[in-house]
PDB file of C-alpha atoms and ligand atoms in Angstrom:
ATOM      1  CA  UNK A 248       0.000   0.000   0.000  1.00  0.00           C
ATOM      2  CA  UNK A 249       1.439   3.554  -0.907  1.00  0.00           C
ATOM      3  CA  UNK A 250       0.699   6.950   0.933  1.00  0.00           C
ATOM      4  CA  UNK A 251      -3.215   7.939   0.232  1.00  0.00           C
ATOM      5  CA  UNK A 252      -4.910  10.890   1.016  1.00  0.00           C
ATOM      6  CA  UNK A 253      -8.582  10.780   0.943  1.00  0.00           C
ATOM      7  CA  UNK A 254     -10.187  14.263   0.186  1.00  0.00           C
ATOM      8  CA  UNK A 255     -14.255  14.214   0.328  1.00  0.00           C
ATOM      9  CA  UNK A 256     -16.628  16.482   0.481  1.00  0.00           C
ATOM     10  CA  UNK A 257     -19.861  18.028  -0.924  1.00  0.00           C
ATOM     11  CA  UNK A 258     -20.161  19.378  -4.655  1.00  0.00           C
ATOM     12  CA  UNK A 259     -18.527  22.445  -5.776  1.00  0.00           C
ATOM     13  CA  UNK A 260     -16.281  22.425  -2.628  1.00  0.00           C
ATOM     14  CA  UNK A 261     -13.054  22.491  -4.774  1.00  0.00           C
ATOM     15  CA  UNK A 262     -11.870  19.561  -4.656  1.00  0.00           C
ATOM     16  CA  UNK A 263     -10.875  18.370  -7.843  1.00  0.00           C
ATOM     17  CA  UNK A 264      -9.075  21.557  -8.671  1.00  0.00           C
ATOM     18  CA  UNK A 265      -7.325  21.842  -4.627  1.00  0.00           C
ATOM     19  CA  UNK A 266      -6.714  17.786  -4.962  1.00  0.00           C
ATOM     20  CA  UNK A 267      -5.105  18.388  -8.600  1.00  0.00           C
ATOM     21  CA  UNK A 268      -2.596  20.952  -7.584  1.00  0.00           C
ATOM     22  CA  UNK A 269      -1.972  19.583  -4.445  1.00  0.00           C
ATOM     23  CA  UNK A 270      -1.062  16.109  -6.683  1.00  0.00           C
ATOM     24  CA  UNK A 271       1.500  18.062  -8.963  1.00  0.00           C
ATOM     25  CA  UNK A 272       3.349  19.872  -6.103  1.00  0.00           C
ATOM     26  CA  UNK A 273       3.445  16.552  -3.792  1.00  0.00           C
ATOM     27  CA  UNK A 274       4.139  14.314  -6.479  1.00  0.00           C
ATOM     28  CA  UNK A 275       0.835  12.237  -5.759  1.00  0.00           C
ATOM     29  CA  UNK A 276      -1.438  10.525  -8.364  1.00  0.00           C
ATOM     30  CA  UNK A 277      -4.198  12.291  -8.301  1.00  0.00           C
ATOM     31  CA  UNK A 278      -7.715  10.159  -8.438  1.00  0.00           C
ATOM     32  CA  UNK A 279     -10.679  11.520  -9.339  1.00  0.00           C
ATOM     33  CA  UNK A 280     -13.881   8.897  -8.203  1.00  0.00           C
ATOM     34  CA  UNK A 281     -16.915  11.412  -8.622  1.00  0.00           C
ATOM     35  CA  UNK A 282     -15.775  11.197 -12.632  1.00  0.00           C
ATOM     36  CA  UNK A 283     -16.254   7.022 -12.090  1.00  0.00           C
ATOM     37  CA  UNK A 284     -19.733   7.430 -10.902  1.00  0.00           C
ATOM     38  CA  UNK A 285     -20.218  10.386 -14.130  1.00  0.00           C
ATOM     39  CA  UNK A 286     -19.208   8.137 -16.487  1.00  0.00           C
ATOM     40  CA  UNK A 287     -22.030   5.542 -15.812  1.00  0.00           C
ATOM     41  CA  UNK A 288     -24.117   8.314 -15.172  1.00  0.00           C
ATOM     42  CA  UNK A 289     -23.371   9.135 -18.652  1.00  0.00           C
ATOM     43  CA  UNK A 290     -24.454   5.150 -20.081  1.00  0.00           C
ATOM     44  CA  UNK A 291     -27.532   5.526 -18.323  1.00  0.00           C
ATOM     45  CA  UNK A 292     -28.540   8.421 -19.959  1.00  0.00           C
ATOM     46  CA  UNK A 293     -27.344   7.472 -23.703  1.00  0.00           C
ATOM     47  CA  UNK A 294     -29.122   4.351 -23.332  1.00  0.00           C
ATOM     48  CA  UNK A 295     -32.683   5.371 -21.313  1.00  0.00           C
ATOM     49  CA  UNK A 296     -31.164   3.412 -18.064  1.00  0.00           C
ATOM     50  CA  UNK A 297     -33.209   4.552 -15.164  1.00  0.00           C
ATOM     51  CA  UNK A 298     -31.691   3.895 -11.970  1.00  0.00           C
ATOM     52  CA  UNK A 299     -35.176   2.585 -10.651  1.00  0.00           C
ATOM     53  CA  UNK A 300     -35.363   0.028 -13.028  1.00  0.00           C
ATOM     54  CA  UNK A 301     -32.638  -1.696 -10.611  1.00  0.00           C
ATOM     55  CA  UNK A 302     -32.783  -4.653 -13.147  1.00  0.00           C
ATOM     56  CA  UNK A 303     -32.109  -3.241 -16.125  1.00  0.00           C
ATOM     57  CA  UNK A 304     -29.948  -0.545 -14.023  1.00  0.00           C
ATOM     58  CA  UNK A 305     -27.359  -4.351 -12.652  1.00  0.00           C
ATOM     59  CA  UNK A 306     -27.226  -6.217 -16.280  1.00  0.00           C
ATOM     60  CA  UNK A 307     -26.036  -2.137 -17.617  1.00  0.00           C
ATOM     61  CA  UNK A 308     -23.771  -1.639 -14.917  1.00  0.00           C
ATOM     62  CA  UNK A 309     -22.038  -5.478 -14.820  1.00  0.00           C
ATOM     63  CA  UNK A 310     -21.501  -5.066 -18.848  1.00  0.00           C
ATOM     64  CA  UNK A 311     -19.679  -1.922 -18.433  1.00  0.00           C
ATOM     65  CA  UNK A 312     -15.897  -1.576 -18.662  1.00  0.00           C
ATOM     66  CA  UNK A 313     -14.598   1.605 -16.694  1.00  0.00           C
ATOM     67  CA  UNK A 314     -10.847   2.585 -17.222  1.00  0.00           C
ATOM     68  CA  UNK A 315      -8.463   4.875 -16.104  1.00  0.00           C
ATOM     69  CA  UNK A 316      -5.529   6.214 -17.739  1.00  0.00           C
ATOM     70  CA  UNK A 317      -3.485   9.483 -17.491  1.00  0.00           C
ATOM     71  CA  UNK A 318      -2.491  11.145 -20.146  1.00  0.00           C
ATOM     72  CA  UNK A 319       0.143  13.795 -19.740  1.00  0.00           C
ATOM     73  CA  UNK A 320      -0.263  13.522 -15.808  1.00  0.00           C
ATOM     74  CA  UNK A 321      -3.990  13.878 -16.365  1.00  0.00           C
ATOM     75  CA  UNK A 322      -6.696  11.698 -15.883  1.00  0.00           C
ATOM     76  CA  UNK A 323      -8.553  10.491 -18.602  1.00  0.00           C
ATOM     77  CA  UNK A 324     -11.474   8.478 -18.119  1.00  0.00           C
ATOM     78  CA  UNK A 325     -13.004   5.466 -20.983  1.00  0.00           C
ATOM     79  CA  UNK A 326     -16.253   3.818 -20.554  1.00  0.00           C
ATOM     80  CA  UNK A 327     -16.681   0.782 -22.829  1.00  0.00           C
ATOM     81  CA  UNK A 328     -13.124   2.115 -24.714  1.00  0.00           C
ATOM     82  CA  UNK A 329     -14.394   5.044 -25.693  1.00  0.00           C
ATOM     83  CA  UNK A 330     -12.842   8.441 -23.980  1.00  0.00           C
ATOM     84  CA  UNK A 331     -15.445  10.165 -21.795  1.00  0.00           C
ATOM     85  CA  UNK A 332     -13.927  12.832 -20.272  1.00  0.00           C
ATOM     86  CA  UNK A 333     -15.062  15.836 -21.168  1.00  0.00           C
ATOM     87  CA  UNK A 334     -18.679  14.826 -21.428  1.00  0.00           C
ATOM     88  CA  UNK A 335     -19.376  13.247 -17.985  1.00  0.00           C
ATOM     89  CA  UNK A 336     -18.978  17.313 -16.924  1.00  0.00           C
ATOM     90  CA  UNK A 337     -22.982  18.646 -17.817  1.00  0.00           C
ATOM     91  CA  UNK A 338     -24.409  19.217 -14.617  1.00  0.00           C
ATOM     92  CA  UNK A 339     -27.215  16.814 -16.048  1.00  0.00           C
ATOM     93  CA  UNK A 340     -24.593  13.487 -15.839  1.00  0.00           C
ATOM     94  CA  UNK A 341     -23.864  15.239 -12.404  1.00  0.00           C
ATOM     95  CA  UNK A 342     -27.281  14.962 -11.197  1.00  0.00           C
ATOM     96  CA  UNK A 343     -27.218  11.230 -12.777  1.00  0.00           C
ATOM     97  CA  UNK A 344     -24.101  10.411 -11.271  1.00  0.00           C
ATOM     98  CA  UNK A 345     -25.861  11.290  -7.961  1.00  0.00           C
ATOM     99  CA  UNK A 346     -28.548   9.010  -8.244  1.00  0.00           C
ATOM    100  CA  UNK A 347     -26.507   5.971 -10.198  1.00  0.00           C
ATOM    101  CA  UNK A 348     -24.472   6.487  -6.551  1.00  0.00           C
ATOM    102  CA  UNK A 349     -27.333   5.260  -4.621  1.00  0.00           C
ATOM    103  CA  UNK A 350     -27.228   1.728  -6.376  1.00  0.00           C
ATOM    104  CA  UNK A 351     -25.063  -1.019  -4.316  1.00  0.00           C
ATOM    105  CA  UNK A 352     -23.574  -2.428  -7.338  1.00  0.00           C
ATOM    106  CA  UNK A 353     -22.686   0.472  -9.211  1.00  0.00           C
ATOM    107  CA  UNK A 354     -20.698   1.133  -5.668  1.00  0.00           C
ATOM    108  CA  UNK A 355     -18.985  -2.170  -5.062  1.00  0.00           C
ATOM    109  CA  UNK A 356     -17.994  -1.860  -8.984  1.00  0.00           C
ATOM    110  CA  UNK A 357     -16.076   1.317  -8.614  1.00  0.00           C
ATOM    111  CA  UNK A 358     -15.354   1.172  -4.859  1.00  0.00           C
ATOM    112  CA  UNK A 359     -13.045  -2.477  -6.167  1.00  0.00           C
ATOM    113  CA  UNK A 360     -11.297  -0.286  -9.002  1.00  0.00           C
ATOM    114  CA  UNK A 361     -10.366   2.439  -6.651  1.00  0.00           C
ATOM    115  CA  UNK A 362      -8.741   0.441  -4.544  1.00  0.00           C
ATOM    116  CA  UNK A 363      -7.112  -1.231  -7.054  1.00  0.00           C
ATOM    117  CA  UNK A 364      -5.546   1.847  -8.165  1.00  0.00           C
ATOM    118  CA  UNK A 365      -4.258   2.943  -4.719  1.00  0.00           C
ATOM    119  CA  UNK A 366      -2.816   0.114  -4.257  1.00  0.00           C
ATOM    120  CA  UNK A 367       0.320   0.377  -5.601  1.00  0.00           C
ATOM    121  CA  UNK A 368       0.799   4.369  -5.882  1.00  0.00           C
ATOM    122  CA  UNK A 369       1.192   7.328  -3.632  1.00  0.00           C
ATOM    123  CA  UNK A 370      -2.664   8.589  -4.017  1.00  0.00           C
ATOM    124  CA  UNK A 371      -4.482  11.912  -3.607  1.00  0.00           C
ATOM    125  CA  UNK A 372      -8.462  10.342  -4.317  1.00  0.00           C
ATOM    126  CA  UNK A 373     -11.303  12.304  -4.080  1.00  0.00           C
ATOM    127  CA  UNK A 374     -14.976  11.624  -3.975  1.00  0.00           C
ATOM    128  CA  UNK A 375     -17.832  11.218  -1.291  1.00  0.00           C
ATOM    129  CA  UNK A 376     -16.809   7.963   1.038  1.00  0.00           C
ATOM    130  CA  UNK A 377     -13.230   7.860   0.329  1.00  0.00           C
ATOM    131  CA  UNK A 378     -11.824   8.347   3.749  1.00  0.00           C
ATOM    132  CA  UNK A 379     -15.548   6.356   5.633  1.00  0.00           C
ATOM    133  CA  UNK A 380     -14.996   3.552   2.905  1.00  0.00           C
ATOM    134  CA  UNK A 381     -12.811   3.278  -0.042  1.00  0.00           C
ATOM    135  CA  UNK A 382      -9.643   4.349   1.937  1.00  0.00           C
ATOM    136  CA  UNK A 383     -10.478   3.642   5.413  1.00  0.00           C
ATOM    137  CA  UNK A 384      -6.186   3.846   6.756  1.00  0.00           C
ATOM    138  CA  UNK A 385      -5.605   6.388   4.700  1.00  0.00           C
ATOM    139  CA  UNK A 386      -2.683   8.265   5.787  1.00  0.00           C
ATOM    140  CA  UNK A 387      -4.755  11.606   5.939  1.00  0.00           C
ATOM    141  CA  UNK A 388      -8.360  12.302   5.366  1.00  0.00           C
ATOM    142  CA  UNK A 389      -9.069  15.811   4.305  1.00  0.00           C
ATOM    143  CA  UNK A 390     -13.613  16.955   4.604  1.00  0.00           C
ATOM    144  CA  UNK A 391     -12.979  19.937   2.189  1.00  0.00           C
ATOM    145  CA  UNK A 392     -16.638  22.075   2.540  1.00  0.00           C
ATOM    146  CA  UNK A 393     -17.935  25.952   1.455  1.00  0.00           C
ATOM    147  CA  UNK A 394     -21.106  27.788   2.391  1.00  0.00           C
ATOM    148  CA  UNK A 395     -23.956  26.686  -0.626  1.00  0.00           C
ATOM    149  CA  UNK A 396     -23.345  30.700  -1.670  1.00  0.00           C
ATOM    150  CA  UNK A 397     -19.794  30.018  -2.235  1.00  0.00           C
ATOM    151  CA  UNK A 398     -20.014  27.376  -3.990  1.00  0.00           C
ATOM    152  CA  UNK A 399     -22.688  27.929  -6.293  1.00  0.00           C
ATOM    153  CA  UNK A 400     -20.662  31.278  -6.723  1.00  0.00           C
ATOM    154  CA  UNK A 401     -17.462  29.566  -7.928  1.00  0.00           C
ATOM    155  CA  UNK A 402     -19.681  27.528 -10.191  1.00  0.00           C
ATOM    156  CA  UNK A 403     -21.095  30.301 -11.471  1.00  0.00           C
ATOM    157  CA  UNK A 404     -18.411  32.398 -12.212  1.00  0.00           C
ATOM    158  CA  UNK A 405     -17.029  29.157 -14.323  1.00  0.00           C
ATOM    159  CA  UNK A 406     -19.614  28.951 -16.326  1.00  0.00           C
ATOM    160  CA  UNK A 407     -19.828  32.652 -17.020  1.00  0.00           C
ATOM    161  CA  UNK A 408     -16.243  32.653 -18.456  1.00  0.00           C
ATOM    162  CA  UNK A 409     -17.332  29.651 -20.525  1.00  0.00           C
ATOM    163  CA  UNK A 410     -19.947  31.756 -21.823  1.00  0.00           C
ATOM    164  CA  UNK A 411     -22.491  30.199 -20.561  1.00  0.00           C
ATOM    165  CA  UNK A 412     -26.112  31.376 -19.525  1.00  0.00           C
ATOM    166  CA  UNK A 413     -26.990  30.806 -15.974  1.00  0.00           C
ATOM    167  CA  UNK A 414     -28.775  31.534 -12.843  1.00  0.00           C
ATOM    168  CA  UNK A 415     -26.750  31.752  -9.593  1.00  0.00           C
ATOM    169  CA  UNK A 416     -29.646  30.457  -7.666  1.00  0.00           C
ATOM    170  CA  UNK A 417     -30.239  27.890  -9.375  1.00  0.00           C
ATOM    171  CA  UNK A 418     -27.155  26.782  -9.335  1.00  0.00           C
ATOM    172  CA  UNK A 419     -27.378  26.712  -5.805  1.00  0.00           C
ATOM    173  CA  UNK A 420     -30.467  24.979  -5.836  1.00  0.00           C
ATOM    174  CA  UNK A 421     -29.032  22.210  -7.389  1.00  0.00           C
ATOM    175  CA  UNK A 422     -26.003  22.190  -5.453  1.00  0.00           C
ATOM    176  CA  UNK A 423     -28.330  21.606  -2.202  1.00  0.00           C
ATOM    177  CA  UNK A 424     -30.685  19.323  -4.107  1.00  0.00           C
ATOM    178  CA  UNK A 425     -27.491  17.126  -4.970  1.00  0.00           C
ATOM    179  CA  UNK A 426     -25.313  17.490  -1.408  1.00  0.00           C
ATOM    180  CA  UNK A 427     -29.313  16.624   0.189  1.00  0.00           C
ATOM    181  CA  UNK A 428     -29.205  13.126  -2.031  1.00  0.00           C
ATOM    182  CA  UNK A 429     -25.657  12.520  -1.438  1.00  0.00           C
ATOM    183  CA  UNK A 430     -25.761  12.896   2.530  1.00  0.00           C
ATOM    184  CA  UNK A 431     -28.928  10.732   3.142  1.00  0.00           C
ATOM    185  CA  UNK A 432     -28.903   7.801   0.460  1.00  0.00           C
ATOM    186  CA  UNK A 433     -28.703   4.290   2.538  1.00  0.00           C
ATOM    187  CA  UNK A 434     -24.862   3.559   1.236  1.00  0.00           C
ATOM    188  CA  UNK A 435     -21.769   5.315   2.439  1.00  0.00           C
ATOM    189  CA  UNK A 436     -23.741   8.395   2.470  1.00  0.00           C
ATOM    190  CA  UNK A 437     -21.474  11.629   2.252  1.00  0.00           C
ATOM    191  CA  UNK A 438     -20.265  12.269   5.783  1.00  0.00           C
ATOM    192  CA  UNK A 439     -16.855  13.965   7.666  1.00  0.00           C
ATOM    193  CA  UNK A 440     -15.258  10.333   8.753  1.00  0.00           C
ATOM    194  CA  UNK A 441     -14.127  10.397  12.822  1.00  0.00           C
ATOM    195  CA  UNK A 442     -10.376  10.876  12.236  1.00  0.00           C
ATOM    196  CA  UNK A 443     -10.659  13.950   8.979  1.00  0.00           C
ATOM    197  CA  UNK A 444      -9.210  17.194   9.285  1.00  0.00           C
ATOM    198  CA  UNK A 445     -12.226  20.176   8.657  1.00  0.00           C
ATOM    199  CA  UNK A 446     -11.087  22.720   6.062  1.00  0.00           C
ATOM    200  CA  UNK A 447     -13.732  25.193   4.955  1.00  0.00           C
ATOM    201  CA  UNK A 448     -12.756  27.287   2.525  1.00  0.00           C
ATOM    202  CA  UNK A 449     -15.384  29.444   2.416  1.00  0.00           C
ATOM    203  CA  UNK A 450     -13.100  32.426   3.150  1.00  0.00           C
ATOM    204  CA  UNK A 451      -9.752  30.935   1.435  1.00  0.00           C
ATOM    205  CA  UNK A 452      -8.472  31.200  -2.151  1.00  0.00           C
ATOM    206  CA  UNK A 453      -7.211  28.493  -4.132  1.00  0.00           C
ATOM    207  CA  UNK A 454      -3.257  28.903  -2.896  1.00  0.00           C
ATOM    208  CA  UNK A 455      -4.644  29.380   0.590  1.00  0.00           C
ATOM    209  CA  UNK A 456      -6.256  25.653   0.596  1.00  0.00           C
ATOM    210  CA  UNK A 457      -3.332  24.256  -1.371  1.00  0.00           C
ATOM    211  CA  UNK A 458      -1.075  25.152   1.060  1.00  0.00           C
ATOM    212  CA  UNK A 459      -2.721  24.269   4.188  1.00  0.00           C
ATOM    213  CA  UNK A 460      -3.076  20.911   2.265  1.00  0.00           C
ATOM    214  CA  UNK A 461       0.627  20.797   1.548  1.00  0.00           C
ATOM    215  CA  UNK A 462       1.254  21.538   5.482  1.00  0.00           C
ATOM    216  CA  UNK A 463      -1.277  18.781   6.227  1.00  0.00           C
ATOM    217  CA  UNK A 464       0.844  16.555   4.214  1.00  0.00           C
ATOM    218  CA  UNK A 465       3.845  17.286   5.833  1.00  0.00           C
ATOM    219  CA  UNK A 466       2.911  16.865   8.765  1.00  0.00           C
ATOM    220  CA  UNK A 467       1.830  13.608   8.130  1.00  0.00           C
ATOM    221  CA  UNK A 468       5.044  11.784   6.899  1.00  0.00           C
ATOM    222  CA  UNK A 469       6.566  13.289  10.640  1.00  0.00           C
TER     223      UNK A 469
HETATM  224  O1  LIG B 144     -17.623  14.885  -7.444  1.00  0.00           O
HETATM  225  P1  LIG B 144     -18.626  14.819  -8.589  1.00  0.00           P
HETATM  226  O2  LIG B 144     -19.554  16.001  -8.652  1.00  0.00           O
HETATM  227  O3  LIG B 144     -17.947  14.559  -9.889  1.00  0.00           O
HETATM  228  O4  LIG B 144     -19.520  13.521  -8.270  1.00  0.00           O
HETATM  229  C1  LIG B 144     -20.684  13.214  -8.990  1.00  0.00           C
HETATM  230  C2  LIG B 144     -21.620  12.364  -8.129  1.00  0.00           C
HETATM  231  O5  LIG B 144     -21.068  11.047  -7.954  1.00  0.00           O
HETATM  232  C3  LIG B 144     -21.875  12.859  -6.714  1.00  0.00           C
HETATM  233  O6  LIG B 144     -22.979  13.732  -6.660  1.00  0.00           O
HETATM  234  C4  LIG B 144     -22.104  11.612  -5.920  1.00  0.00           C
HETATM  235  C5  LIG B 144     -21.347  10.541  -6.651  1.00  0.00           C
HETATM  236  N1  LIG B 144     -20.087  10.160  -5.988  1.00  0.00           N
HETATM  237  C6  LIG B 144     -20.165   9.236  -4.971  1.00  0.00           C
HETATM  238  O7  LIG B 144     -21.257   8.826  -4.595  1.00  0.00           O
HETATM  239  N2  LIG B 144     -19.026   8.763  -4.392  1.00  0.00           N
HETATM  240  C7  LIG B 144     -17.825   9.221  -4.774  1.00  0.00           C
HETATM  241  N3  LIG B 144     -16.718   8.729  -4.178  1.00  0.00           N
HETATM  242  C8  LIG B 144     -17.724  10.186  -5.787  1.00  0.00           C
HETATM  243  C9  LIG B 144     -18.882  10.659  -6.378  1.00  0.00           C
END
């Protein structure tokens, strides 16, 4: 087993942009599950899978191949061979990776291959039940939060340099709707595990939260 950081926390916290340059200054793989649960969000949605239909919803899920690869350092994500990544990011695979999250074999499936790929690296993973599940001894666990207003404001202002039209409170809407589903489904439901360290970063920029996680590392290896 290599080092392994577990960063979790609810939706537009920051994560995957903290836990990216935080992987590129500590020399750590960075891991990115929520894109996992996207991508067969995504195969749901191509093929008119409803998660409900928990039949149809297993056979879907137990022909899928998931894979991981990095690509100049970054991740790059194929379902059934076919390169994913930029689509599983419309806040509608979002909402469908939330609810394909609920299902105990879409879990097990992905909870298996992240494992798998900590195995053998020094890891930086984030997600929702990394440090409560998939990494239970990780070396740190990191609950990385933001008011709803913050987030939906950071969202916001992403989409606004993209050009695209949007409503900040809807955004923030959705964020709650989504954090709401996340913290009360029946399986590893999004929660702070015993043992992480709290950083809100409500009031922090991103080389504020970057280097409180690079301290945080530090300290660790002592
Ligand atoms: O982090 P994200 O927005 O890409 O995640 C999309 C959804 O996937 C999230 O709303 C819940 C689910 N998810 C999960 O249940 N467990 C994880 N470890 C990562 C994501």
């Amino acid at each position: 087993m290599g080092y392994s950081m577990a960063v979790d926390g609810p939706a537009g916290a920051g994560k995957s942009t903290i836990a990216k340059l935080a992987a590129k200054e500590l020399g750590l793989i960075y891991i990115d599950t929520g894109a996992m649960y996207r991508a067969i969000g995504l195969h749901f949605i191509n093929n008119d899978i409803v998660p409900e239909d928990s039949e149809a919803a297993k056979i879907a899920c137990d022909g899928l191949s998931i894979n991981i690869k990095y690509e100049e350092g970054i991740q790059q994500i194929y379902l059934n061979g076919e390169n994913v990544s930029a689509r599983i990011r419309m806040e509608e695979v979002g909402k469908m990776a939330s609810a394909v999250a609920k299902l105990p074999f879409v879990r097990s499936k992905l909870v298996d291959i992240q494992r798998q790929l900590a195995k053998n690296e020094n890891v930086i993973m984030d997600g929702r039940d990394i440090g409560t599940c998939v990494l239970p001894d990780a070396n740190v666990k990191i609950y990385l939060t933001a008011n709803s207003r913050v987030r939906a404001q950071r969202r916001y202002n992403e989409l606004v340099e993209k050009n695209i039209k949007c409503d900040i409170d809807e955004i923030e809407a959705s964020i709650i709707a989504r954090d709401y589903e996340d913290m009360h489904r029946e399986i590893s439901p999004l929660r702070q595990a015993d043992d992480a360290i709290l950083l809100d970063t409500s009031d922090m920029d991103i080389a504020m939260v970057v280097n409180s996680i690079k301290n945080i590392y530090e300290e660790s290896l002592k």
